[in-house]
Amino acid sequence: MPNLVLIADDDDSLRHILAATLEKTGYNTLKARNGAETLACVKETNVDVILLDIWLGDANGLELIEDIQQYNSTASIIIITAHGTTQTAIDAAKQRAYGYLTKPIDQKQLIELVARAASATQQTKNVKASTTPDFDRHGKMVGQSAAMQEVYLKIGRAAVSDETVLVLGESGTGKELVAQLIHQNSRRVHNPFVVVDCGAMPSSLIESALFGHVKGAYTDAHSARKGKFQQADSGTIFLDEIAELPIEVQMKLLRVLQEREVEPMGGTETHAVDVRIIAATNRRLEAAIAQKSFREDLYYRLNVIPISLPPLRERKEDIPELIDLFIRQFVEEYQLPEISVSMEVIKQLTAYDWPGNVRELENAIKRALVMCSGQMLLPEHFDPILKELAPISEPGNLNAQVHAMLQAHIEQYMESDTPPGALYAEIREIFEKPLFKIVLEHTNGNRSKASDILGINRNTLHTKLVEYELVS
C-alpha cells in the first residue's frame, strides 16, 4: 500500500500544495492545521511520515514530537521551518526528527526526503516485527527506551545497504543479535550467516579459519579447506571481538575489504567473495590504534556504519520488560508452572547497575528460578546475590557495589583471551566516563572549571571527552 503522509501546517495553501505534490508521486496524505488536529490524526491513523511545521498556532511542533511518538514510535518526522538555522537542525535532531525542510520548500528536495523517511519507517517496522516473538525468545533484544529505539532505527538503515557495519558495546549488550537482525532484514537473508569469535581462536589458527588453506600449508593440513569468508559467500560474516585479531591477520583482512577476494594460507591463487561484513568489539579501537595493536586503516574500513549499543545501566526503564521476558523464556524452557515476580524484586533489580549488562541479568533470573519453590520470585530467591544488588547511589553500599563489579570483570577477563593490559583500560573507562560526565554537568559544561576539578589540563580533558563520546 502507498505510504501515508500527514501534513501538519497552519498555512492552508501550503498544506494543499504539499499534498498535491506528494499525491502526484503516489503517496496518500492527511492534513492537519494545528497541534490538536495533528495529535488526533496520529492517534487514529497509522501514518508513515509526518511533515510537521514548527509553528502550528496552538502548539510548537518540536514540543509536540514527544506526544506524537507516544502514539506512533515508528513514523519519521520531518520538521518544516521558515528559518533554517544551525540551532533549528540541532533542536530537530535532539527531538529525534528524521530531517527538516526550510520554506520556501523545494519540490525535488521534498520528494527525495519523504522517500528516504518512508523507507526508514518501513525498515524500523520490519526490525520491530522481527524482534517479537522469535528474537525475544532467542536474542533478548527488547526495550522501548529512547536509546533502543535509536538502535532499531540504525539497524533498519544498515539493513537496506551492503556497507560494512561496526557494532560497539560492552560485553553482554547484544552485539551478535544486532548482526543477526541486520542479516535477517537484508537482501542476504536466505544466504549464510557465519559467526567468527576472533577472541576465542588461537592466533596460530585464526588465519586458516578465516581465509582457508591449501593442502600442505602447514604440518597438519592434510587437505585443502575453505575458510569462513568462502563459507559466508553471498551472505554475511560476523567478526566478533575484532580487536583481538593479530596484527598480521588484520593486514589480510584489510585486503579482503579492499579487493573482495581471499588468498588461502599456502596458496598463490585468490578467490572472489561476495560477503557483507559486520564486525564488533567491546574495546575502544581508538585506544588500540594508539597502542599500535590495531591498524588505523582497517578501523576506517570497518567503521562505515557504526552502531553503538547502550549498556543496561543507561536504559534501566527496559529492565522490567527484560525480567518478564527471561521469566517467560525459562518457564517455557524448563516446563515450570507460571511464575510471577514481586514489585520489590523489580525495584531492587532496576536499582542495580548491571556491569555484565543483559547477560548478567539473564543469569540472575535463571539462578532465582532454580531457587524458587513457589509461584513468585521474591528477594529471598536472589540470595546471596541481592547483597550485591544494592543501589550504587547509597553511599553505605558503594564499596560492596564496586567490589562486585570489579570481581565480575576480573572473572570475565580470566575466562577470555584478552591481551595483557586490556583489563586495566576497561576498568579505567568504566570509572572515568561517568566521572567526566558528572563533572561536566556540575560545571554546566565549563571545561576550564572541569579541568581544575579533575586536576588535568584542558587538552587532556578534551581528548578524554572525545574518546568517551561525551562531545562531538
JSON list of C-alpha atoms in Angstrom, two decimals, residues 194-398:
[
{"chain": "A", "resi": 194, "resn": "VAL", "atom": "CA", "xyz": [28.66, -17.09, 9.61]},
{"chain": "A", "resi": 195, "resn": "VAL", "atom": "CA", "xyz": [29.91, -16.14, 13.08]},
{"chain": "A", "resi": 196, "resn": "VAL", "atom": "CA", "xyz": [33.61, -15.92, 13.94]},
{"chain": "A", "resi": 197, "resn": "ASP", "atom": "CA", "xyz": [34.72, -15.26, 17.53]},
{"chain": "A", "resi": 198, "resn": "CYS", "atom": "CA", "xyz": [38.11, -13.69, 16.91]},
{"chain": "A", "resi": 199, "resn": "GLY", "atom": "CA", "xyz": [38.94, -13.75, 20.62]},
{"chain": "A", "resi": 200, "resn": "ALA", "atom": "CA", "xyz": [38.28, -17.47, 21.08]},
{"chain": "A", "resi": 201, "resn": "MET", "atom": "CA", "xyz": [40.71, -18.80, 18.46]},
{"chain": "A", "resi": 202, "resn": "PRO", "atom": "CA", "xyz": [44.44, -19.33, 18.99]},
{"chain": "A", "resi": 203, "resn": "SER", "atom": "CA", "xyz": [46.44, -16.84, 16.93]},
{"chain": "A", "resi": 204, "resn": "SER", "atom": "CA", "xyz": [48.07, -19.79, 15.10]},
{"chain": "A", "resi": 205, "resn": "LEU", "atom": "CA", "xyz": [44.71, -20.94, 13.73]},
{"chain": "A", "resi": 206, "resn": "ILE", "atom": "CA", "xyz": [42.81, -17.71, 13.08]},
{"chain": "A", "resi": 207, "resn": "GLU", "atom": "CA", "xyz": [44.29, -17.04, 9.63]},
{"chain": "A", "resi": 208, "resn": "SER", "atom": "CA", "xyz": [43.43, -20.53, 8.38]},
{"chain": "A", "resi": 209, "resn": "ALA", "atom": "CA", "xyz": [39.96, -20.30, 9.94]},
{"chain": "A", "resi": 210, "resn": "LEU", "atom": "CA", "xyz": [39.19, -17.01, 8.19]},
{"chain": "A", "resi": 211, "resn": "PHE", "atom": "CA", "xyz": [40.81, -17.48, 4.80]},
{"chain": "A", "resi": 212, "resn": "GLY", "atom": "CA", "xyz": [41.22, -21.25, 4.48]},
{"chain": "A", "resi": 213, "resn": "HIS", "atom": "CA", "xyz": [44.34, -23.18, 3.49]},
{"chain": "A", "resi": 214, "resn": "VAL", "atom": "CA", "xyz": [45.66, -25.38, 0.74]},
{"chain": "A", "resi": 215, "resn": "LYS", "atom": "CA", "xyz": [46.91, -28.93, 1.21]},
{"chain": "A", "resi": 216, "resn": "GLY", "atom": "CA", "xyz": [50.34, -28.90, 2.84]},
{"chain": "A", "resi": 217, "resn": "ALA", "atom": "CA", "xyz": [50.09, -25.28, 4.02]},
{"chain": "A", "resi": 218, "resn": "TYR", "atom": "CA", "xyz": [51.28, -26.49, 7.42]},
{"chain": "A", "resi": 219, "resn": "THR", "atom": "CA", "xyz": [52.09, -29.80, 9.13]},
{"chain": "A", "resi": 220, "resn": "ASP", "atom": "CA", "xyz": [48.53, -30.96, 9.81]},
{"chain": "A", "resi": 221, "resn": "ALA", "atom": "CA", "xyz": [47.00, -29.54, 6.61]},
{"chain": "A", "resi": 222, "resn": "HIS", "atom": "CA", "xyz": [46.32, -32.94, 5.00]},
{"chain": "A", "resi": 223, "resn": "SER", "atom": "CA", "xyz": [43.69, -31.48, 2.66]},
{"chain": "A", "resi": 224, "resn": "ALA", "atom": "CA", "xyz": [42.54, -28.10, 1.40]},
{"chain": "A", "resi": 225, "resn": "ARG", "atom": "CA", "xyz": [39.89, -26.31, 3.42]},
{"chain": "A", "resi": 226, "resn": "LYS", "atom": "CA", "xyz": [37.66, -23.33, 2.77]},
{"chain": "A", "resi": 227, "resn": "GLY", "atom": "CA", "xyz": [37.77, -20.52, 5.32]},
{"chain": "A", "resi": 228, "resn": "LYS", "atom": "CA", "xyz": [34.89, -18.67, 6.94]},
{"chain": "A", "resi": 229, "resn": "PHE", "atom": "CA", "xyz": [34.83, -15.98, 4.24]},
{"chain": "A", "resi": 230, "resn": "GLN", "atom": "CA", "xyz": [34.27, -18.53, 1.49]},
{"chain": "A", "resi": 231, "resn": "GLN", "atom": "CA", "xyz": [31.69, -20.32, 3.66]},
{"chain": "A", "resi": 232, "resn": "ALA", "atom": "CA", "xyz": [29.85, -16.99, 4.00]},
{"chain": "A", "resi": 233, "resn": "ASP", "atom": "CA", "xyz": [29.94, -16.26, 0.26]},
{"chain": "A", "resi": 234, "resn": "SER", "atom": "CA", "xyz": [26.74, -14.44, -0.84]},
{"chain": "A", "resi": 235, "resn": "GLY", "atom": "CA", "xyz": [25.79, -14.00, 2.82]},
{"chain": "A", "resi": 236, "resn": "THR", "atom": "CA", "xyz": [27.04, -12.20, 5.93]},
{"chain": "A", "resi": 237, "resn": "ILE", "atom": "CA", "xyz": [30.10, -12.79, 8.11]},
{"chain": "A", "resi": 238, "resn": "PHE", "atom": "CA", "xyz": [30.10, -11.54, 11.70]},
{"chain": "A", "resi": 239, "resn": "LEU", "atom": "CA", "xyz": [33.57, -10.95, 13.13]},
{"chain": "A", "resi": 240, "resn": "ASP", "atom": "CA", "xyz": [33.05, -10.73, 16.90]},
{"chain": "A", "resi": 241, "resn": "GLU", "atom": "CA", "xyz": [35.78, -9.21, 19.09]},
{"chain": "A", "resi": 242, "resn": "ILE", "atom": "CA", "xyz": [37.59, -7.87, 16.03]},
{"chain": "A", "resi": 243, "resn": "ALA", "atom": "CA", "xyz": [40.14, -6.08, 18.24]},
{"chain": "A", "resi": 244, "resn": "GLU", "atom": "CA", "xyz": [41.65, -9.45, 19.22]},
{"chain": "A", "resi": 245, "resn": "LEU", "atom": "CA", "xyz": [42.89, -10.22, 15.70]},
{"chain": "A", "resi": 246, "resn": "PRO", "atom": "CA", "xyz": [46.69, -10.48, 15.45]},
{"chain": "A", "resi": 247, "resn": "ILE", "atom": "CA", "xyz": [48.16, -7.52, 13.60]},
{"chain": "A", "resi": 248, "resn": "GLU", "atom": "CA", "xyz": [49.41, -9.70, 10.72]},
{"chain": "A", "resi": 249, "resn": "VAL", "atom": "CA", "xyz": [45.91, -11.11, 10.17]},
{"chain": "A", "resi": 250, "resn": "GLN", "atom": "CA", "xyz": [44.49, -7.58, 10.21]},
{"chain": "A", "resi": 251, "resn": "MET", "atom": "CA", "xyz": [46.53, -6.86, 7.08]},
{"chain": "A", "resi": 252, "resn": "LYS", "atom": "CA", "xyz": [44.98, -9.80, 5.22]},
{"chain": "A", "resi": 253, "resn": "LEU", "atom": "CA", "xyz": [41.50, -8.75, 6.39]},
{"chain": "A", "resi": 254, "resn": "LEU", "atom": "CA", "xyz": [42.14, -5.25, 5.06]},
{"chain": "A", "resi": 255, "resn": "ARG", "atom": "CA", "xyz": [42.88, -6.74, 1.65]},
{"chain": "A", "resi": 256, "resn": "VAL", "atom": "CA", "xyz": [39.62, -8.70, 1.73]},
{"chain": "A", "resi": 257, "resn": "LEU", "atom": "CA", "xyz": [37.75, -5.47, 2.49]},
{"chain": "A", "resi": 258, "resn": "GLN", "atom": "CA", "xyz": [39.53, -3.65, -0.33]},
{"chain": "A", "resi": 259, "resn": "GLU", "atom": "CA", "xyz": [39.65, -6.33, -3.02]},
{"chain": "A", "resi": 260, "resn": "ARG", "atom": "CA", "xyz": [36.75, -8.60, -2.03]},
{"chain": "A", "resi": 261, "resn": "GLU", "atom": "CA", "xyz": [38.90, -11.68, -2.52]},
{"chain": "A", "resi": 262, "resn": "VAL", "atom": "CA", "xyz": [40.72, -14.12, -0.24]},
{"chain": "A", "resi": 263, "resn": "GLU", "atom": "CA", "xyz": [44.02, -15.95, -0.58]},
{"chain": "A", "resi": 264, "resn": "PRO", "atom": "CA", "xyz": [44.16, -19.26, 1.37]},
{"chain": "A", "resi": 265, "resn": "MET", "atom": "CA", "xyz": [47.21, -19.97, 3.53]},
{"chain": "A", "resi": 266, "resn": "GLY", "atom": "CA", "xyz": [49.98, -21.54, 1.48]},
{"chain": "A", "resi": 267, "resn": "GLY", "atom": "CA", "xyz": [48.22, -20.75, -1.77]},
{"chain": "A", "resi": 268, "resn": "THR", "atom": "CA", "xyz": [49.01, -18.43, -4.67]},
{"chain": "A", "resi": 269, "resn": "GLU", "atom": "CA", "xyz": [45.53, -18.07, -6.17]},
{"chain": "A", "resi": 270, "resn": "THR", "atom": "CA", "xyz": [42.84, -15.73, -4.90]},
{"chain": "A", "resi": 271, "resn": "HIS", "atom": "CA", "xyz": [39.10, -16.43, -4.71]},
{"chain": "A", "resi": 272, "resn": "ALA", "atom": "CA", "xyz": [36.47, -13.72, -5.12]},
{"chain": "A", "resi": 273, "resn": "VAL", "atom": "CA", "xyz": [33.91, -13.50, -2.30]},
{"chain": "A", "resi": 274, "resn": "ASP", "atom": "CA", "xyz": [30.63, -11.58, -2.13]},
{"chain": "A", "resi": 275, "resn": "VAL", "atom": "CA", "xyz": [30.27, -11.08, 1.61]},
{"chain": "A", "resi": 276, "resn": "ARG", "atom": "CA", "xyz": [28.64, -8.45, 3.81]},
{"chain": "A", "resi": 277, "resn": "ILE", "atom": "CA", "xyz": [30.99, -7.82, 6.77]},
{"chain": "A", "resi": 278, "resn": "ILE", "atom": "CA", "xyz": [29.78, -6.93, 10.26]},
{"chain": "A", "resi": 279, "resn": "ALA", "atom": "CA", "xyz": [32.43, -6.54, 12.98]},
{"chain": "A", "resi": 280, "resn": "ALA", "atom": "CA", "xyz": [32.03, -5.99, 16.71]},
{"chain": "A", "resi": 281, "resn": "THR", "atom": "CA", "xyz": [34.15, -5.15, 19.72]},
{"chain": "A", "resi": 282, "resn": "ASN", "atom": "CA", "xyz": [33.79, -4.21, 23.38]},
{"chain": "A", "resi": 283, "resn": "ARG", "atom": "CA", "xyz": [37.04, -2.26, 23.26]},
{"chain": "A", "resi": 284, "resn": "ARG", "atom": "CA", "xyz": [37.77, 1.30, 22.16]},
{"chain": "A", "resi": 285, "resn": "LEU", "atom": "CA", "xyz": [39.56, 0.84, 18.86]},
{"chain": "A", "resi": 286, "resn": "GLU", "atom": "CA", "xyz": [40.97, 4.37, 19.02]},
{"chain": "A", "resi": 287, "resn": "ALA", "atom": "CA", "xyz": [42.93, 3.34, 22.13]},
{"chain": "A", "resi": 288, "resn": "ALA", "atom": "CA", "xyz": [44.07, 0.12, 20.44]},
{"chain": "A", "resi": 289, "resn": "ILE", "atom": "CA", "xyz": [45.29, 2.18, 17.46]},
{"chain": "A", "resi": 290, "resn": "ALA", "atom": "CA", "xyz": [47.25, 4.42, 19.83]},
{"chain": "A", "resi": 291, "resn": "GLN", "atom": "CA", "xyz": [48.79, 1.30, 21.38]},
{"chain": "A", "resi": 292, "resn": "LYS", "atom": "CA", "xyz": [49.74, 0.01, 17.89]},
{"chain": "A", "resi": 293, "resn": "SER", "atom": "CA", "xyz": [47.69, -3.16, 18.41]},
{"chain": "A", "resi": 294, "resn": "PHE", "atom": "CA", "xyz": [45.07, -2.28, 15.76]},
{"chain": "A", "resi": 295, "resn": "ARG", "atom": "CA", "xyz": [45.60, -0.90, 12.28]},
{"chain": "A", "resi": 296, "resn": "GLU", "atom": "CA", "xyz": [44.19, 2.56, 11.70]},
{"chain": "A", "resi": 297, "resn": "ASP", "atom": "CA", "xyz": [43.45, 1.89, 8.02]},
{"chain": "A", "resi": 298, "resn": "LEU", "atom": "CA", "xyz": [41.48, -1.23, 8.95]},
{"chain": "A", "resi": 299, "resn": "TYR", "atom": "CA", "xyz": [39.49, 0.78, 11.51]},
{"chain": "A", "resi": 300, "resn": "TYR", "atom": "CA", "xyz": [38.35, 3.24, 8.85]},
{"chain": "A", "resi": 301, "resn": "ARG", "atom": "CA", "xyz": [37.41, 0.40, 6.51]},
{"chain": "A", "resi": 302, "resn": "LEU", "atom": "CA", "xyz": [35.28, -1.20, 9.23]},
{"chain": "A", "resi": 303, "resn": "ASN", "atom": "CA", "xyz": [33.74, 1.94, 10.66]},
{"chain": "A", "resi": 304, "resn": "VAL", "atom": "CA", "xyz": [31.48, 2.73, 7.69]},
{"chain": "A", "resi": 305, "resn": "ILE", "atom": "CA", "xyz": [28.21, 2.32, 9.62]},
{"chain": "A", "resi": 306, "resn": "PRO", "atom": "CA", "xyz": [28.84, 2.41, 13.40]},
{"chain": "A", "resi": 307, "resn": "ILE", "atom": "CA", "xyz": [26.13, 1.18, 15.78]},
{"chain": "A", "resi": 308, "resn": "SER", "atom": "CA", "xyz": [26.72, 1.76, 19.50]},
{"chain": "A", "resi": 309, "resn": "LEU", "atom": "CA", "xyz": [24.74, -0.35, 21.95]},
{"chain": "A", "resi": 310, "resn": "PRO", "atom": "CA", "xyz": [23.88, 1.32, 25.27]},
{"chain": "A", "resi": 311, "resn": "PRO", "atom": "CA", "xyz": [24.81, -0.52, 28.48]},
{"chain": "A", "resi": 312, "resn": "LEU", "atom": "CA", "xyz": [21.86, -1.68, 30.55]},
{"chain": "A", "resi": 313, "resn": "ARG", "atom": "CA", "xyz": [22.57, 0.93, 33.24]},
{"chain": "A", "resi": 314, "resn": "GLU", "atom": "CA", "xyz": [21.75, 3.63, 30.67]},
{"chain": "A", "resi": 315, "resn": "ARG", "atom": "CA", "xyz": [18.34, 2.16, 29.80]},
{"chain": "A", "resi": 316, "resn": "LYS", "atom": "CA", "xyz": [17.02, 0.96, 33.13]},
{"chain": "A", "resi": 317, "resn": "GLU", "atom": "CA", "xyz": [13.43, 1.58, 32.05]},
{"chain": "A", "resi": 318, "resn": "ASP", "atom": "CA", "xyz": [13.80, -1.58, 29.93]},
{"chain": "A", "resi": 319, "resn": "ILE", "atom": "CA", "xyz": [14.73, -3.81, 32.88]},
{"chain": "A", "resi": 320, "resn": "PRO", "atom": "CA", "xyz": [11.15, -4.79, 33.91]},
{"chain": "A", "resi": 321, "resn": "GLU", "atom": "CA", "xyz": [10.42, -5.87, 30.33]},
{"chain": "A", "resi": 322, "resn": "LEU", "atom": "CA", "xyz": [13.62, -7.91, 30.25]},
{"chain": "A", "resi": 323, "resn": "ILE", "atom": "CA", "xyz": [12.78, -9.54, 33.59]},
{"chain": "A", "resi": 324, "resn": "ASP", "atom": "CA", "xyz": [9.38, -10.57, 32.22]},
{"chain": "A", "resi": 325, "resn": "LEU", "atom": "CA", "xyz": [11.00, -11.89, 29.03]},
{"chain": "A", "resi": 326, "resn": "PHE", "atom": "CA", "xyz": [13.51, -14.07, 30.86]},
{"chain": "A", "resi": 327, "resn": "ILE", "atom": "CA", "xyz": [10.92, -15.47, 33.25]},
{"chain": "A", "resi": 328, "resn": "ARG", "atom": "CA", "xyz": [8.64, -16.43, 30.35]},
{"chain": "A", "resi": 329, "resn": "GLN", "atom": "CA", "xyz": [11.56, -17.89, 28.42]},
{"chain": "A", "resi": 330, "resn": "PHE", "atom": "CA", "xyz": [12.87, -20.07, 31.25]},
{"chain": "A", "resi": 331, "resn": "VAL", "atom": "CA", "xyz": [9.41, -21.14, 32.40]},
{"chain": "A", "resi": 332, "resn": "GLU", "atom": "CA", "xyz": [8.83, -22.46, 28.88]},
{"chain": "A", "resi": 333, "resn": "GLU", "atom": "CA", "xyz": [12.31, -23.98, 28.58]},
{"chain": "A", "resi": 334, "resn": "TYR", "atom": "CA", "xyz": [12.21, -25.76, 31.95]},
{"chain": "A", "resi": 335, "resn": "GLN", "atom": "CA", "xyz": [8.45, -26.56, 31.72]},
{"chain": "A", "resi": 336, "resn": "LEU", "atom": "CA", "xyz": [7.75, -24.78, 35.02]},
{"chain": "A", "resi": 337, "resn": "PRO", "atom": "CA", "xyz": [4.35, -23.61, 36.26]},
{"chain": "A", "resi": 338, "resn": "GLU", "atom": "CA", "xyz": [3.54, -19.95, 35.72]},
{"chain": "A", "resi": 339, "resn": "ILE", "atom": "CA", "xyz": [5.76, -17.76, 37.92]},
{"chain": "A", "resi": 340, "resn": "SER", "atom": "CA", "xyz": [5.41, -14.04, 38.64]},
{"chain": "A", "resi": 341, "resn": "VAL", "atom": "CA", "xyz": [7.79, -11.57, 40.26]},
{"chain": "A", "resi": 342, "resn": "SER", "atom": "CA", "xyz": [7.31, -9.29, 43.25]},
{"chain": "A", "resi": 343, "resn": "MET", "atom": "CA", "xyz": [7.47, -5.49, 42.88]},
{"chain": "A", "resi": 344, "resn": "GLU", "atom": "CA", "xyz": [10.23, -5.41, 45.50]},
{"chain": "A", "resi": 345, "resn": "VAL", "atom": "CA", "xyz": [12.42, -7.64, 43.30]},
{"chain": "A", "resi": 346, "resn": "ILE", "atom": "CA", "xyz": [11.75, -5.46, 40.25]},
{"chain": "A", "resi": 347, "resn": "LYS", "atom": "CA", "xyz": [12.63, -2.37, 42.28]},
{"chain": "A", "resi": 348, "resn": "GLN", "atom": "CA", "xyz": [15.91, -3.84, 43.53]},
{"chain": "A", "resi": 349, "resn": "LEU", "atom": "CA", "xyz": [16.97, -5.25, 40.17]},
{"chain": "A", "resi": 350, "resn": "THR", "atom": "CA", "xyz": [16.21, -1.93, 38.47]},
{"chain": "A", "resi": 351, "resn": "ALA", "atom": "CA", "xyz": [18.37, -0.11, 41.02]},
{"chain": "A", "resi": 352, "resn": "TYR", "atom": "CA", "xyz": [21.43, -2.21, 40.18]},
{"chain": "A", "resi": 353, "resn": "ASP", "atom": "CA", "xyz": [23.88, -1.02, 37.52]},
{"chain": "A", "resi": 354, "resn": "TRP", "atom": "CA", "xyz": [24.47, -4.46, 35.87]},
{"chain": "A", "resi": 355, "resn": "PRO", "atom": "CA", "xyz": [28.14, -4.32, 34.83]},
{"chain": "A", "resi": 356, "resn": "GLY", "atom": "CA", "xyz": [27.58, -7.57, 32.90]},
{"chain": "A", "resi": 357, "resn": "ASN", "atom": "CA", "xyz": [24.59, -5.99, 31.15]},
{"chain": "A", "resi": 358, "resn": "VAL", "atom": "CA", "xyz": [21.70, -8.07, 29.75]},
{"chain": "A", "resi": 359, "resn": "ARG", "atom": "CA", "xyz": [23.66, -11.32, 30.00]},
{"chain": "A", "resi": 360, "resn": "GLU", "atom": "CA", "xyz": [24.20, -10.80, 33.74]},
{"chain": "A", "resi": 361, "resn": "LEU", "atom": "CA", "xyz": [20.50, -10.04, 34.29]},
{"chain": "A", "resi": 362, "resn": "GLU", "atom": "CA", "xyz": [19.56, -13.19, 32.38]},
{"chain": "A", "resi": 363, "resn": "ASN", "atom": "CA", "xyz": [21.80, -15.33, 34.59]},
{"chain": "A", "resi": 364, "resn": "ALA", "atom": "CA", "xyz": [20.43, -13.71, 37.75]},
{"chain": "A", "resi": 365, "resn": "ILE", "atom": "CA", "xyz": [16.85, -14.57, 36.74]},
{"chain": "A", "resi": 366, "resn": "LYS", "atom": "CA", "xyz": [17.88, -18.12, 35.81]},
{"chain": "A", "resi": 367, "resn": "ARG", "atom": "CA", "xyz": [19.50, -18.68, 39.22]},
{"chain": "A", "resi": 368, "resn": "ALA", "atom": "CA", "xyz": [16.48, -17.24, 41.02]},
{"chain": "A", "resi": 369, "resn": "LEU", "atom": "CA", "xyz": [14.09, -19.57, 39.16]},
{"chain": "A", "resi": 370, "resn": "VAL", "atom": "CA", "xyz": [16.19, -22.54, 40.20]},
{"chain": "A", "resi": 371, "resn": "MET", "atom": "CA", "xyz": [15.93, -21.40, 43.83]},
{"chain": "A", "resi": 372, "resn": "CYS", "atom": "CA", "xyz": [12.19, -20.63, 43.64]},
{"chain": "A", "resi": 373, "resn": "SER", "atom": "CA", "xyz": [9.84, -23.28, 45.01]},
{"chain": "A", "resi": 374, "resn": "GLY", "atom": "CA", "xyz": [6.63, -21.24, 44.83]},
{"chain": "A", "resi": 375, "resn": "GLN", "atom": "CA", "xyz": [4.88, -19.23, 42.14]},
{"chain": "A", "resi": 376, "resn": "MET", "atom": "CA", "xyz": [6.50, -15.84, 42.75]},
{"chain": "A", "resi": 377, "resn": "LEU", "atom": "CA", "xyz": [10.08, -14.63, 42.67]},
{"chain": "A", "resi": 378, "resn": "LEU", "atom": "CA", "xyz": [10.88, -12.92, 45.98]},
{"chain": "A", "resi": 379, "resn": "PRO", "atom": "CA", "xyz": [14.04, -11.22, 47.29]},
{"chain": "A", "resi": 380, "resn": "GLU", "atom": "CA", "xyz": [14.93, -14.40, 49.18]},
{"chain": "A", "resi": 381, "resn": "HIS", "atom": "CA", "xyz": [15.27, -16.27, 45.86]},
{"chain": "A", "resi": 382, "resn": "PHE", "atom": "CA", "xyz": [18.09, -13.94, 44.85]},
{"chain": "A", "resi": 383, "resn": "ASP", "atom": "CA", "xyz": [20.22, -14.59, 47.95]},
{"chain": "A", "resi": 384, "resn": "PRO", "atom": "CA", "xyz": [23.13, -14.20, 48.15]},
{"chain": "A", "resi": 385, "resn": "ILE", "atom": "CA", "xyz": [23.34, -12.05, 45.02]},
{"chain": "A", "resi": 386, "resn": "LEU", "atom": "CA", "xyz": [20.89, -9.42, 46.33]},
{"chain": "A", "resi": 387, "resn": "LYS", "atom": "CA", "xyz": [23.66, -8.34, 48.68]},
{"chain": "A", "resi": 388, "resn": "GLU", "atom": "CA", "xyz": [25.46, -7.24, 45.53]},
{"chain": "A", "resi": 389, "resn": "LEU", "atom": "CA", "xyz": [22.35, -5.64, 44.04]},
{"chain": "A", "resi": 390, "resn": "ALA", "atom": "CA", "xyz": [22.13, -2.70, 46.42]},
{"chain": "A", "resi": 391, "resn": "PRO", "atom": "CA", "xyz": [21.81, 0.63, 44.59]},
{"chain": "A", "resi": 392, "resn": "ILE", "atom": "CA", "xyz": [25.17, 2.20, 43.93]},
{"chain": "A", "resi": 393, "resn": "SER", "atom": "CA", "xyz": [23.67, 5.57, 44.85]},
{"chain": "A", "resi": 394, "resn": "GLU", "atom": "CA", "xyz": [23.55, 4.57, 48.51]},
{"chain": "A", "resi": 395, "resn": "PRO", "atom": "CA", "xyz": [26.95, 5.60, 49.99]},
{"chain": "A", "resi": 396, "resn": "GLY", "atom": "CA", "xyz": [26.96, 2.76, 52.52]},
{"chain": "A", "resi": 397, "resn": "ASN", "atom": "CA", "xyz": [26.81, 0.22, 49.70]},
{"chain": "A", "resi": 398, "resn": "LEU", "atom": "CA", "xyz": [29.40, 1.82, 47.42]}
]
